[in-house]
């Protein structure tokens, strides 16, 4: 059972999301919050697998709350829910450590899939967003971090797979390793680079120059 906390400042939307999530047999809503500050309190007390996080809220907005949750070392993953997919929201969410984002208008099936995807340690980032991310990295130019230079060749292979948007299962198949082994590599790499989410690793891979658009793939 995947535990979920629903965060939105509008009561009707919050209650609607609770009803949708609860309709899935494998998901359990263990708490709700109306702002980012209360969301942090819920995460600290309930340690849910996933938080559905609104962006614009009083007291503390969703991006700041996400940043504090991911930096706290909590195992909770954050799925951002937004009404408009703007670069400001998308890149702000990814840099804050969110594992993905969905529009509030997404159908229930997509929301359920999104929750289970990030709960399993994967990222939920559309290809179009990845393209915009790459374009932004090219514009800013590479700035290789000393930490990335100390990655092993196998770790670099894993980073390449993550940057291509592949799942752990797909990376495992390409490298002839087990899915469990790949999951361990991803965790090691995130810790080594001081990152908190798979999405942040994608950003770091392109911005550091470790992975380049149109570069070598399997």
mmCIF file of the C-alpha atoms, coordinates in Angstrom:
data_MODEL
# 
_entry.id   MODEL 
# 
loop_
_atom_site.group_PDB 
_atom_site.id 
_atom_site.type_symbol 
_atom_site.label_atom_id 
_atom_site.label_alt_id 
_atom_site.label_comp_id 
_atom_site.label_asym_id 
_atom_site.label_entity_id 
_atom_site.label_seq_id 
_atom_site.pdbx_PDB_ins_code 
_atom_site.Cartn_x 
_atom_site.Cartn_y 
_atom_site.Cartn_z 
_atom_site.occupancy 
_atom_site.B_iso_or_equiv 
_atom_site.pdbx_formal_charge 
_atom_site.auth_seq_id 
_atom_site.auth_comp_id 
_atom_site.auth_asym_id 
_atom_site.auth_atom_id 
_atom_site.pdbx_PDB_model_num 
ATOM 1   C CA . UNK A 1 1   ? 0.000   0.000  0.000   1.00 0.00 ? 1   UNK A CA 1 
ATOM 2   C CA . UNK A 1 2   ? 1.360   3.418  -0.989  1.00 0.00 ? 2   UNK A CA 1 
ATOM 3   C CA . UNK A 1 3   ? 0.665   6.161  1.562   1.00 0.00 ? 3   UNK A CA 1 
ATOM 4   C CA . UNK A 1 4   ? -0.204  9.639  0.274   1.00 0.00 ? 4   UNK A CA 1 
ATOM 5   C CA . UNK A 1 5   ? -0.619  13.132 1.718   1.00 0.00 ? 5   UNK A CA 1 
ATOM 6   C CA . UNK A 1 6   ? -2.727  15.586 -0.309  1.00 0.00 ? 6   UNK A CA 1 
ATOM 7   C CA . UNK A 1 7   ? -1.809  19.287 -0.142  1.00 0.00 ? 7   UNK A CA 1 
ATOM 8   C CA . UNK A 1 8   ? -3.946  22.057 -1.662  1.00 0.00 ? 8   UNK A CA 1 
ATOM 9   C CA . UNK A 1 9   ? -5.251  25.322 -0.225  1.00 0.00 ? 9   UNK A CA 1 
ATOM 10  C CA . UNK A 1 10  ? -8.646  24.976 -1.921  1.00 0.00 ? 10  UNK A CA 1 
ATOM 11  C CA . UNK A 1 11  ? -10.878 22.675 0.110   1.00 0.00 ? 11  UNK A CA 1 
ATOM 12  C CA . UNK A 1 12  ? -12.962 21.455 -2.833  1.00 0.00 ? 12  UNK A CA 1 
ATOM 13  C CA . UNK A 1 13  ? -9.904  20.519 -4.883  1.00 0.00 ? 13  UNK A CA 1 
ATOM 14  C CA . UNK A 1 14  ? -8.258  18.901 -1.867  1.00 0.00 ? 14  UNK A CA 1 
ATOM 15  C CA . UNK A 1 15  ? -11.344 16.817 -1.106  1.00 0.00 ? 15  UNK A CA 1 
ATOM 16  C CA . UNK A 1 16  ? -11.686 15.882 -4.769  1.00 0.00 ? 16  UNK A CA 1 
ATOM 17  C CA . UNK A 1 17  ? -8.090  14.675 -4.900  1.00 0.00 ? 17  UNK A CA 1 
ATOM 18  C CA . UNK A 1 18  ? -8.598  12.660 -1.721  1.00 0.00 ? 18  UNK A CA 1 
ATOM 19  C CA . UNK A 1 19  ? -11.618 10.959 -3.291  1.00 0.00 ? 19  UNK A CA 1 
ATOM 20  C CA . UNK A 1 20  ? -9.738  10.173 -6.517  1.00 0.00 ? 20  UNK A CA 1 
ATOM 21  C CA . UNK A 1 21  ? -6.651  8.809  -4.768  1.00 0.00 ? 21  UNK A CA 1 
ATOM 22  C CA . UNK A 1 22  ? -8.734  6.774  -2.305  1.00 0.00 ? 22  UNK A CA 1 
ATOM 23  C CA . UNK A 1 23  ? -10.585 5.139  -5.195  1.00 0.00 ? 23  UNK A CA 1 
ATOM 24  C CA . UNK A 1 24  ? -7.397  3.227  -6.069  1.00 0.00 ? 24  UNK A CA 1 
ATOM 25  C CA . UNK A 1 25  ? -7.057  0.005  -4.073  1.00 0.00 ? 25  UNK A CA 1 
ATOM 26  C CA . UNK A 1 26  ? -3.279  0.357  -3.755  1.00 0.00 ? 26  UNK A CA 1 
ATOM 27  C CA . UNK A 1 27  ? -3.248  3.945  -2.460  1.00 0.00 ? 27  UNK A CA 1 
ATOM 28  C CA . UNK A 1 28  ? -4.010  5.195  1.040   1.00 0.00 ? 28  UNK A CA 1 
ATOM 29  C CA . UNK A 1 29  ? -4.498  8.885  1.923   1.00 0.00 ? 29  UNK A CA 1 
ATOM 30  C CA . UNK A 1 30  ? -2.977  9.297  5.385   1.00 0.00 ? 30  UNK A CA 1 
ATOM 31  C CA . UNK A 1 31  ? -3.214  13.058 5.688   1.00 0.00 ? 31  UNK A CA 1 
ATOM 32  C CA . UNK A 1 32  ? -4.072  16.415 4.120   1.00 0.00 ? 32  UNK A CA 1 
ATOM 33  C CA . UNK A 1 33  ? -2.790  19.984 4.395   1.00 0.00 ? 33  UNK A CA 1 
ATOM 34  C CA . UNK A 1 34  ? -3.870  23.418 3.177   1.00 0.00 ? 34  UNK A CA 1 
ATOM 35  C CA . UNK A 1 35  ? -0.423  25.016 2.912   1.00 0.00 ? 35  UNK A CA 1 
ATOM 36  C CA . UNK A 1 36  ? 3.247   24.128 2.650   1.00 0.00 ? 36  UNK A CA 1 
ATOM 37  C CA . UNK A 1 37  ? 3.995   24.568 6.342   1.00 0.00 ? 37  UNK A CA 1 
ATOM 38  C CA . UNK A 1 38  ? 1.271   22.104 7.324   1.00 0.00 ? 38  UNK A CA 1 
ATOM 39  C CA . UNK A 1 39  ? 2.496   19.767 4.574   1.00 0.00 ? 39  UNK A CA 1 
ATOM 40  C CA . UNK A 1 40  ? 5.918   19.605 6.234   1.00 0.00 ? 40  UNK A CA 1 
ATOM 41  C CA . UNK A 1 41  ? 4.250   18.826 9.560   1.00 0.00 ? 41  UNK A CA 1 
ATOM 42  C CA . UNK A 1 42  ? 2.259   16.011 7.948   1.00 0.00 ? 42  UNK A CA 1 
ATOM 43  C CA . UNK A 1 43  ? 5.375   14.565 6.325   1.00 0.00 ? 43  UNK A CA 1 
ATOM 44  C CA . UNK A 1 44  ? 7.257   14.644 9.625   1.00 0.00 ? 44  UNK A CA 1 
ATOM 45  C CA . UNK A 1 45  ? 4.449   12.893 11.489  1.00 0.00 ? 45  UNK A CA 1 
ATOM 46  C CA . UNK A 1 46  ? 3.111   10.493 8.823   1.00 0.00 ? 46  UNK A CA 1 
ATOM 47  C CA . UNK A 1 47  ? 6.236   9.853  6.657   1.00 0.00 ? 47  UNK A CA 1 
ATOM 48  C CA . UNK A 1 48  ? 4.101   9.176  3.554   1.00 0.00 ? 48  UNK A CA 1 
ATOM 49  C CA . UNK A 1 49  ? 5.501   7.599  0.415   1.00 0.00 ? 49  UNK A CA 1 
ATOM 50  C CA . UNK A 1 50  ? 4.201   10.445 -1.759  1.00 0.00 ? 50  UNK A CA 1 
ATOM 51  C CA . UNK A 1 51  ? 2.965   14.013 -1.325  1.00 0.00 ? 51  UNK A CA 1 
ATOM 52  C CA . UNK A 1 52  ? 0.646   15.539 -3.916  1.00 0.00 ? 52  UNK A CA 1 
ATOM 53  C CA . UNK A 1 53  ? 1.747   19.167 -3.695  1.00 0.00 ? 53  UNK A CA 1 
ATOM 54  C CA . UNK A 1 54  ? -0.034  22.276 -4.953  1.00 0.00 ? 54  UNK A CA 1 
ATOM 55  C CA . UNK A 1 55  ? 2.242   25.152 -5.982  1.00 0.00 ? 55  UNK A CA 1 
ATOM 56  C CA . UNK A 1 56  ? 0.639   28.444 -4.995  1.00 0.00 ? 56  UNK A CA 1 
ATOM 57  C CA . UNK A 1 57  ? -0.505  28.390 -1.369  1.00 0.00 ? 57  UNK A CA 1 
ATOM 58  C CA . UNK A 1 58  ? -0.509  30.776 1.604   1.00 0.00 ? 58  UNK A CA 1 
ATOM 59  C CA . UNK A 1 59  ? 1.968   30.640 4.516   1.00 0.00 ? 59  UNK A CA 1 
ATOM 60  C CA . UNK A 1 60  ? 4.502   28.566 2.527   1.00 0.00 ? 60  UNK A CA 1 
ATOM 61  C CA . UNK A 1 61  ? 4.219   27.764 -1.176  1.00 0.00 ? 61  UNK A CA 1 
ATOM 62  C CA . UNK A 1 62  ? 4.580   24.300 -2.660  1.00 0.00 ? 62  UNK A CA 1 
ATOM 63  C CA . UNK A 1 63  ? 8.054   24.775 -4.127  1.00 0.00 ? 63  UNK A CA 1 
ATOM 64  C CA . UNK A 1 64  ? 9.559   25.974 -0.837  1.00 0.00 ? 64  UNK A CA 1 
ATOM 65  C CA . UNK A 1 65  ? 7.815   23.144 0.996   1.00 0.00 ? 65  UNK A CA 1 
ATOM 66  C CA . UNK A 1 66  ? 9.165   20.645 -1.531  1.00 0.00 ? 66  UNK A CA 1 
ATOM 67  C CA . UNK A 1 67  ? 12.683  21.996 -1.133  1.00 0.00 ? 67  UNK A CA 1 
ATOM 68  C CA . UNK A 1 68  ? 12.517  21.655 2.648   1.00 0.00 ? 68  UNK A CA 1 
ATOM 69  C CA . UNK A 1 69  ? 11.065  18.139 2.481   1.00 0.00 ? 69  UNK A CA 1 
ATOM 70  C CA . UNK A 1 70  ? 13.700  16.835 0.077   1.00 0.00 ? 70  UNK A CA 1 
ATOM 71  C CA . UNK A 1 71  ? 16.575  18.504 1.931   1.00 0.00 ? 71  UNK A CA 1 
ATOM 72  C CA . UNK A 1 72  ? 15.389  17.029 5.232   1.00 0.00 ? 72  UNK A CA 1 
ATOM 73  C CA . UNK A 1 73  ? 16.364  13.592 4.014   1.00 0.00 ? 73  UNK A CA 1 
ATOM 74  C CA . UNK A 1 74  ? 12.807  12.288 4.221   1.00 0.00 ? 74  UNK A CA 1 
ATOM 75  C CA . UNK A 1 75  ? 12.068  9.259  2.045   1.00 0.00 ? 75  UNK A CA 1 
ATOM 76  C CA . UNK A 1 76  ? 8.877   10.980 0.871   1.00 0.00 ? 76  UNK A CA 1 
ATOM 77  C CA . UNK A 1 77  ? 8.639   11.753 -2.844  1.00 0.00 ? 77  UNK A CA 1 
ATOM 78  C CA . UNK A 1 78  ? 6.864   14.881 -4.067  1.00 0.00 ? 78  UNK A CA 1 
ATOM 79  C CA . UNK A 1 79  ? 4.525   15.010 -7.054  1.00 0.00 ? 79  UNK A CA 1 
ATOM 80  C CA . UNK A 1 80  ? 3.718   18.607 -7.998  1.00 0.00 ? 80  UNK A CA 1 
ATOM 81  C CA . UNK A 1 81  ? 0.174   19.359 -9.168  1.00 0.00 ? 81  UNK A CA 1 
ATOM 82  C CA . UNK A 1 82  ? -0.285  22.551 -11.151 1.00 0.00 ? 82  UNK A CA 1 
ATOM 83  C CA . UNK A 1 83  ? -2.916  24.225 -13.302 1.00 0.00 ? 83  UNK A CA 1 
ATOM 84  C CA . UNK A 1 84  ? -0.431  25.566 -15.881 1.00 0.00 ? 84  UNK A CA 1 
ATOM 85  C CA . UNK A 1 85  ? 2.781   23.920 -17.103 1.00 0.00 ? 85  UNK A CA 1 
ATOM 86  C CA . UNK A 1 86  ? 5.061   26.969 -17.287 1.00 0.00 ? 86  UNK A CA 1 
ATOM 87  C CA . UNK A 1 87  ? 8.867   26.878 -17.281 1.00 0.00 ? 87  UNK A CA 1 
ATOM 88  C CA . UNK A 1 88  ? 8.839   28.767 -13.983 1.00 0.00 ? 88  UNK A CA 1 
ATOM 89  C CA . UNK A 1 89  ? 6.828   26.035 -12.294 1.00 0.00 ? 89  UNK A CA 1 
ATOM 90  C CA . UNK A 1 90  ? 8.468   23.095 -14.054 1.00 0.00 ? 90  UNK A CA 1 
ATOM 91  C CA . UNK A 1 91  ? 12.092  24.066 -13.474 1.00 0.00 ? 91  UNK A CA 1 
ATOM 92  C CA . UNK A 1 92  ? 11.343  25.406 -10.019 1.00 0.00 ? 92  UNK A CA 1 
ATOM 93  C CA . UNK A 1 93  ? 9.783   22.062 -9.096  1.00 0.00 ? 93  UNK A CA 1 
ATOM 94  C CA . UNK A 1 94  ? 12.635  20.004 -10.523 1.00 0.00 ? 94  UNK A CA 1 
ATOM 95  C CA . UNK A 1 95  ? 15.317  22.098 -8.853  1.00 0.00 ? 95  UNK A CA 1 
ATOM 96  C CA . UNK A 1 96  ? 13.421  21.885 -5.566  1.00 0.00 ? 96  UNK A CA 1 
ATOM 97  C CA . UNK A 1 97  ? 13.705  18.110 -5.746  1.00 0.00 ? 97  UNK A CA 1 
ATOM 98  C CA . UNK A 1 98  ? 10.221  17.120 -6.902  1.00 0.00 ? 98  UNK A CA 1 
ATOM 99  C CA . UNK A 1 99  ? 10.105  13.716 -8.555  1.00 0.00 ? 99  UNK A CA 1 
ATOM 100 C CA . UNK A 1 100 ? 7.628   14.881 -11.167 1.00 0.00 ? 100 UNK A CA 1 
ATOM 101 C CA . UNK A 1 101 ? 4.582   16.961 -11.903 1.00 0.00 ? 101 UNK A CA 1 
ATOM 102 C CA . UNK A 1 102 ? 1.109   16.641 -13.380 1.00 0.00 ? 102 UNK A CA 1 
ATOM 103 C CA . UNK A 1 103 ? -1.624  19.029 -14.405 1.00 0.00 ? 103 UNK A CA 1 
ATOM 104 C CA . UNK A 1 104 ? -4.608  19.133 -12.059 1.00 0.00 ? 104 UNK A CA 1 
ATOM 105 C CA . UNK A 1 105 ? -6.774  18.399 -15.082 1.00 0.00 ? 105 UNK A CA 1 
ATOM 106 C CA . UNK A 1 106 ? -5.097  15.002 -15.555 1.00 0.00 ? 106 UNK A CA 1 
ATOM 107 C CA . UNK A 1 107 ? -7.512  12.020 -15.575 1.00 0.00 ? 107 UNK A CA 1 
ATOM 108 C CA . UNK A 1 108 ? -7.599  9.762  -12.471 1.00 0.00 ? 108 UNK A CA 1 
ATOM 109 C CA . UNK A 1 109 ? -5.701  6.975  -14.246 1.00 0.00 ? 109 UNK A CA 1 
ATOM 110 C CA . UNK A 1 110 ? -2.793  9.327  -15.000 1.00 0.00 ? 110 UNK A CA 1 
ATOM 111 C CA . UNK A 1 111 ? -2.736  10.569 -11.413 1.00 0.00 ? 111 UNK A CA 1 
ATOM 112 C CA . UNK A 1 112 ? -2.699  7.003  -10.056 1.00 0.00 ? 112 UNK A CA 1 
ATOM 113 C CA . UNK A 1 113 ? 0.099   6.061  -12.459 1.00 0.00 ? 113 UNK A CA 1 
ATOM 114 C CA . UNK A 1 114 ? 2.070   9.150  -11.500 1.00 0.00 ? 114 UNK A CA 1 
ATOM 115 C CA . UNK A 1 115 ? 1.873   8.349  -7.801  1.00 0.00 ? 115 UNK A CA 1 
ATOM 116 C CA . UNK A 1 116 ? 2.925   4.723  -8.235  1.00 0.00 ? 116 UNK A CA 1 
ATOM 117 C CA . UNK A 1 117 ? 5.722   5.714  -10.626 1.00 0.00 ? 117 UNK A CA 1 
ATOM 118 C CA . UNK A 1 118 ? 7.466   8.115  -8.269  1.00 0.00 ? 118 UNK A CA 1 
ATOM 119 C CA . UNK A 1 119 ? 6.779   5.906  -5.242  1.00 0.00 ? 119 UNK A CA 1 
ATOM 120 C CA . UNK A 1 120 ? 8.851   3.259  -7.039  1.00 0.00 ? 120 UNK A CA 1 
ATOM 121 C CA . UNK A 1 121 ? 11.769  5.707  -7.283  1.00 0.00 ? 121 UNK A CA 1 
ATOM 122 C CA . UNK A 1 122 ? 11.278  6.719  -10.907 1.00 0.00 ? 122 UNK A CA 1 
ATOM 123 C CA . UNK A 1 123 ? 10.849  10.222 -12.333 1.00 0.00 ? 123 UNK A CA 1 
ATOM 124 C CA . UNK A 1 124 ? 7.770   11.624 -14.016 1.00 0.00 ? 124 UNK A CA 1 
ATOM 125 C CA . UNK A 1 125 ? 9.021   14.140 -16.576 1.00 0.00 ? 125 UNK A CA 1 
ATOM 126 C CA . UNK A 1 126 ? 7.530   14.503 -20.048 1.00 0.00 ? 126 UNK A CA 1 
ATOM 127 C CA . UNK A 1 127 ? 9.900   14.370 -23.073 1.00 0.00 ? 127 UNK A CA 1 
ATOM 128 C CA . UNK A 1 128 ? 8.944   17.938 -24.005 1.00 0.00 ? 128 UNK A CA 1 
ATOM 129 C CA . UNK A 1 129 ? 10.156  19.130 -20.609 1.00 0.00 ? 129 UNK A CA 1 
ATOM 130 C CA . UNK A 1 130 ? 13.419  17.223 -21.009 1.00 0.00 ? 130 UNK A CA 1 
ATOM 131 C CA . UNK A 1 131 ? 13.991  18.989 -24.340 1.00 0.00 ? 131 UNK A CA 1 
ATOM 132 C CA . UNK A 1 132 ? 13.458  22.390 -22.720 1.00 0.00 ? 132 UNK A CA 1 
ATOM 133 C CA . UNK A 1 133 ? 15.803  21.351 -19.920 1.00 0.00 ? 133 UNK A CA 1 
ATOM 134 C CA . UNK A 1 134 ? 18.514  20.461 -22.449 1.00 0.00 ? 134 UNK A CA 1 
ATOM 135 C CA . UNK A 1 135 ? 18.059  23.755 -24.290 1.00 0.00 ? 135 UNK A CA 1 
ATOM 136 C CA . UNK A 1 136 ? 18.457  25.660 -21.058 1.00 0.00 ? 136 UNK A CA 1 
ATOM 137 C CA . UNK A 1 137 ? 21.600  23.684 -20.179 1.00 0.00 ? 137 UNK A CA 1 
ATOM 138 C CA . UNK A 1 138 ? 23.094  24.486 -23.596 1.00 0.00 ? 138 UNK A CA 1 
ATOM 139 C CA . UNK A 1 139 ? 22.356  28.179 -23.142 1.00 0.00 ? 139 UNK A CA 1 
ATOM 140 C CA . UNK A 1 140 ? 24.024  28.304 -19.733 1.00 0.00 ? 140 UNK A CA 1 
ATOM 141 C CA . UNK A 1 141 ? 26.984  26.229 -20.920 1.00 0.00 ? 141 UNK A CA 1 
ATOM 142 C CA . UNK A 1 142 ? 28.682  23.332 -19.114 1.00 0.00 ? 142 UNK A CA 1 
ATOM 143 C CA . UNK A 1 143 ? 30.129  23.842 -15.677 1.00 0.00 ? 143 UNK A CA 1 
ATOM 144 C CA . UNK A 1 144 ? 31.687  20.541 -14.693 1.00 0.00 ? 144 UNK A CA 1 
ATOM 145 C CA . UNK A 1 145 ? 31.434  19.823 -10.994 1.00 0.00 ? 145 UNK A CA 1 
ATOM 146 C CA . UNK A 1 146 ? 34.499  18.164 -9.434  1.00 0.00 ? 146 UNK A CA 1 
ATOM 147 C CA . UNK A 1 147 ? 32.168  15.571 -7.889  1.00 0.00 ? 147 UNK A CA 1 
ATOM 148 C CA . UNK A 1 148 ? 30.969  14.352 -11.292 1.00 0.00 ? 148 UNK A CA 1 
ATOM 149 C CA . UNK A 1 149 ? 34.548  13.711 -12.366 1.00 0.00 ? 149 UNK A CA 1 
ATOM 150 C CA . UNK A 1 150 ? 34.915  11.073 -9.651  1.00 0.00 ? 150 UNK A CA 1 
ATOM 151 C CA . UNK A 1 151 ? 32.029  8.922  -10.837 1.00 0.00 ? 151 UNK A CA 1 
ATOM 152 C CA . UNK A 1 152 ? 33.020  5.452  -11.985 1.00 0.00 ? 152 UNK A CA 1 
ATOM 153 C CA . UNK A 1 153 ? 32.449  4.408  -15.588 1.00 0.00 ? 153 UNK A CA 1 
ATOM 154 C CA . UNK A 1 154 ? 29.525  2.234  -14.522 1.00 0.00 ? 154 UNK A CA 1 
ATOM 155 C CA . UNK A 1 155 ? 27.986  5.115  -12.578 1.00 0.00 ? 155 UNK A CA 1 
ATOM 156 C CA . UNK A 1 156 ? 28.345  7.319  -15.660 1.00 0.00 ? 156 UNK A CA 1 
ATOM 157 C CA . UNK A 1 157 ? 26.535  4.670  -17.702 1.00 0.00 ? 157 UNK A CA 1 
ATOM 158 C CA . UNK A 1 158 ? 23.681  4.785  -15.202 1.00 0.00 ? 158 UNK A CA 1 
ATOM 159 C CA . UNK A 1 159 ? 23.583  8.597  -15.276 1.00 0.00 ? 159 UNK A CA 1 
ATOM 160 C CA . UNK A 1 160 ? 23.363  8.462  -19.069 1.00 0.00 ? 160 UNK A CA 1 
ATOM 161 C CA . UNK A 1 161 ? 20.368  6.168  -18.821 1.00 0.00 ? 161 UNK A CA 1 
ATOM 162 C CA . UNK A 1 162 ? 18.660  8.389  -16.263 1.00 0.00 ? 162 UNK A CA 1 
ATOM 163 C CA . UNK A 1 163 ? 19.313  11.480 -18.406 1.00 0.00 ? 163 UNK A CA 1 
ATOM 164 C CA . UNK A 1 164 ? 17.710  9.703  -21.379 1.00 0.00 ? 164 UNK A CA 1 
ATOM 165 C CA . UNK A 1 165 ? 14.565  9.243  -19.319 1.00 0.00 ? 165 UNK A CA 1 
ATOM 166 C CA . UNK A 1 166 ? 14.929  5.467  -18.985 1.00 0.00 ? 166 UNK A CA 1 
ATOM 167 C CA . UNK A 1 167 ? 13.439  3.578  -16.050 1.00 0.00 ? 167 UNK A CA 1 
ATOM 168 C CA . UNK A 1 168 ? 15.543  1.427  -13.745 1.00 0.00 ? 168 UNK A CA 1 
ATOM 169 C CA . UNK A 1 169 ? 14.236  -1.652 -15.541 1.00 0.00 ? 169 UNK A CA 1 
ATOM 170 C CA . UNK A 1 170 ? 15.246  -0.273 -18.950 1.00 0.00 ? 170 UNK A CA 1 
ATOM 171 C CA . UNK A 1 171 ? 18.704  0.734  -17.723 1.00 0.00 ? 171 UNK A CA 1 
ATOM 172 C CA . UNK A 1 172 ? 19.150  -2.697 -16.153 1.00 0.00 ? 172 UNK A CA 1 
ATOM 173 C CA . UNK A 1 173 ? 18.271  -4.419 -19.431 1.00 0.00 ? 173 UNK A CA 1 
ATOM 174 C CA . UNK A 1 174 ? 20.708  -2.226 -21.390 1.00 0.00 ? 174 UNK A CA 1 
ATOM 175 C CA . UNK A 1 175 ? 23.586  -2.835 -18.964 1.00 0.00 ? 175 UNK A CA 1 
ATOM 176 C CA . UNK A 1 176 ? 22.771  -6.521 -18.311 1.00 0.00 ? 176 UNK A CA 1 
ATOM 177 C CA . UNK A 1 177 ? 22.335  -5.897 -14.598 1.00 0.00 ? 177 UNK A CA 1 
ATOM 178 C CA . UNK A 1 178 ? 19.443  -6.431 -12.197 1.00 0.00 ? 178 UNK A CA 1 
ATOM 179 C CA . UNK A 1 179 ? 16.869  -3.716 -11.559 1.00 0.00 ? 179 UNK A CA 1 
ATOM 180 C CA . UNK A 1 180 ? 17.808  -3.861 -7.864  1.00 0.00 ? 180 UNK A CA 1 
ATOM 181 C CA . UNK A 1 181 ? 21.457  -3.160 -8.742  1.00 0.00 ? 181 UNK A CA 1 
ATOM 182 C CA . UNK A 1 182 ? 20.510  -0.125 -10.844 1.00 0.00 ? 182 UNK A CA 1 
ATOM 183 C CA . UNK A 1 183 ? 18.344  1.219  -8.041  1.00 0.00 ? 183 UNK A CA 1 
ATOM 184 C CA . UNK A 1 184 ? 21.364  0.936  -5.757  1.00 0.00 ? 184 UNK A CA 1 
ATOM 185 C CA . UNK A 1 185 ? 23.581  2.752  -8.244  1.00 0.00 ? 185 UNK A CA 1 
ATOM 186 C CA . UNK A 1 186 ? 21.078  5.617  -8.563  1.00 0.00 ? 186 UNK A CA 1 
ATOM 187 C CA . UNK A 1 187 ? 20.908  5.957  -4.778  1.00 0.00 ? 187 UNK A CA 1 
ATOM 188 C CA . UNK A 1 188 ? 24.720  5.981  -4.507  1.00 0.00 ? 188 UNK A CA 1 
ATOM 189 C CA . UNK A 1 189 ? 25.053  8.608  -7.235  1.00 0.00 ? 189 UNK A CA 1 
ATOM 190 C CA . UNK A 1 190 ? 22.445  10.900 -5.681  1.00 0.00 ? 190 UNK A CA 1 
ATOM 191 C CA . UNK A 1 191 ? 24.220  10.693 -2.321  1.00 0.00 ? 191 UNK A CA 1 
ATOM 192 C CA . UNK A 1 192 ? 27.644  11.277 -3.904  1.00 0.00 ? 192 UNK A CA 1 
ATOM 193 C CA . UNK A 1 193 ? 26.465  14.388 -5.751  1.00 0.00 ? 193 UNK A CA 1 
ATOM 194 C CA . UNK A 1 194 ? 24.439  15.725 -2.837  1.00 0.00 ? 194 UNK A CA 1 
ATOM 195 C CA . UNK A 1 195 ? 21.161  15.461 -4.743  1.00 0.00 ? 195 UNK A CA 1 
ATOM 196 C CA . UNK A 1 196 ? 17.754  14.375 -3.493  1.00 0.00 ? 196 UNK A CA 1 
ATOM 197 C CA . UNK A 1 197 ? 15.754  13.317 -6.550  1.00 0.00 ? 197 UNK A CA 1 
ATOM 198 C CA . UNK A 1 198 ? 16.201  11.592 -9.882  1.00 0.00 ? 198 UNK A CA 1 
ATOM 199 C CA . UNK A 1 199 ? 14.994  14.737 -11.649 1.00 0.00 ? 199 UNK A CA 1 
ATOM 200 C CA . UNK A 1 200 ? 17.813  16.758 -10.080 1.00 0.00 ? 200 UNK A CA 1 
ATOM 201 C CA . UNK A 1 201 ? 20.251  14.191 -11.441 1.00 0.00 ? 201 UNK A CA 1 
ATOM 202 C CA . UNK A 1 202 ? 18.955  14.817 -14.973 1.00 0.00 ? 202 UNK A CA 1 
ATOM 203 C CA . UNK A 1 203 ? 19.540  18.543 -14.531 1.00 0.00 ? 203 UNK A CA 1 
ATOM 204 C CA . UNK A 1 204 ? 23.030  17.990 -13.102 1.00 0.00 ? 204 UNK A CA 1 
ATOM 205 C CA . UNK A 1 205 ? 23.940  15.569 -15.902 1.00 0.00 ? 205 UNK A CA 1 
ATOM 206 C CA . UNK A 1 206 ? 23.296  18.143 -18.624 1.00 0.00 ? 206 UNK A CA 1 
ATOM 207 C CA . UNK A 1 207 ? 24.428  21.271 -16.795 1.00 0.00 ? 207 UNK A CA 1 
ATOM 208 C CA . UNK A 1 208 ? 27.748  19.678 -15.784 1.00 0.00 ? 208 UNK A CA 1 
ATOM 209 C CA . UNK A 1 209 ? 28.455  18.551 -19.325 1.00 0.00 ? 209 UNK A CA 1 
ATOM 210 C CA . UNK A 1 210 ? 28.636  14.931 -18.169 1.00 0.00 ? 210 UNK A CA 1 
ATOM 211 C CA . UNK A 1 211 ? 25.859  14.178 -20.653 1.00 0.00 ? 211 UNK A CA 1 
ATOM 212 C CA . UNK A 1 212 ? 25.575  16.167 -23.853 1.00 0.00 ? 212 UNK A CA 1 
ATOM 213 C CA . UNK A 1 213 ? 22.612  16.454 -26.218 1.00 0.00 ? 213 UNK A CA 1 
ATOM 214 C CA . UNK A 1 214 ? 23.090  14.071 -29.137 1.00 0.00 ? 214 UNK A CA 1 
ATOM 215 C CA . UNK A 1 215 ? 25.890  12.308 -27.308 1.00 0.00 ? 215 UNK A CA 1 
ATOM 216 C CA . UNK A 1 216 ? 26.590  8.588  -27.117 1.00 0.00 ? 216 UNK A CA 1 
ATOM 217 C CA . UNK A 1 217 ? 23.679  6.339  -26.197 1.00 0.00 ? 217 UNK A CA 1 
ATOM 218 C CA . UNK A 1 218 ? 23.313  2.581  -25.996 1.00 0.00 ? 218 UNK A CA 1 
# 
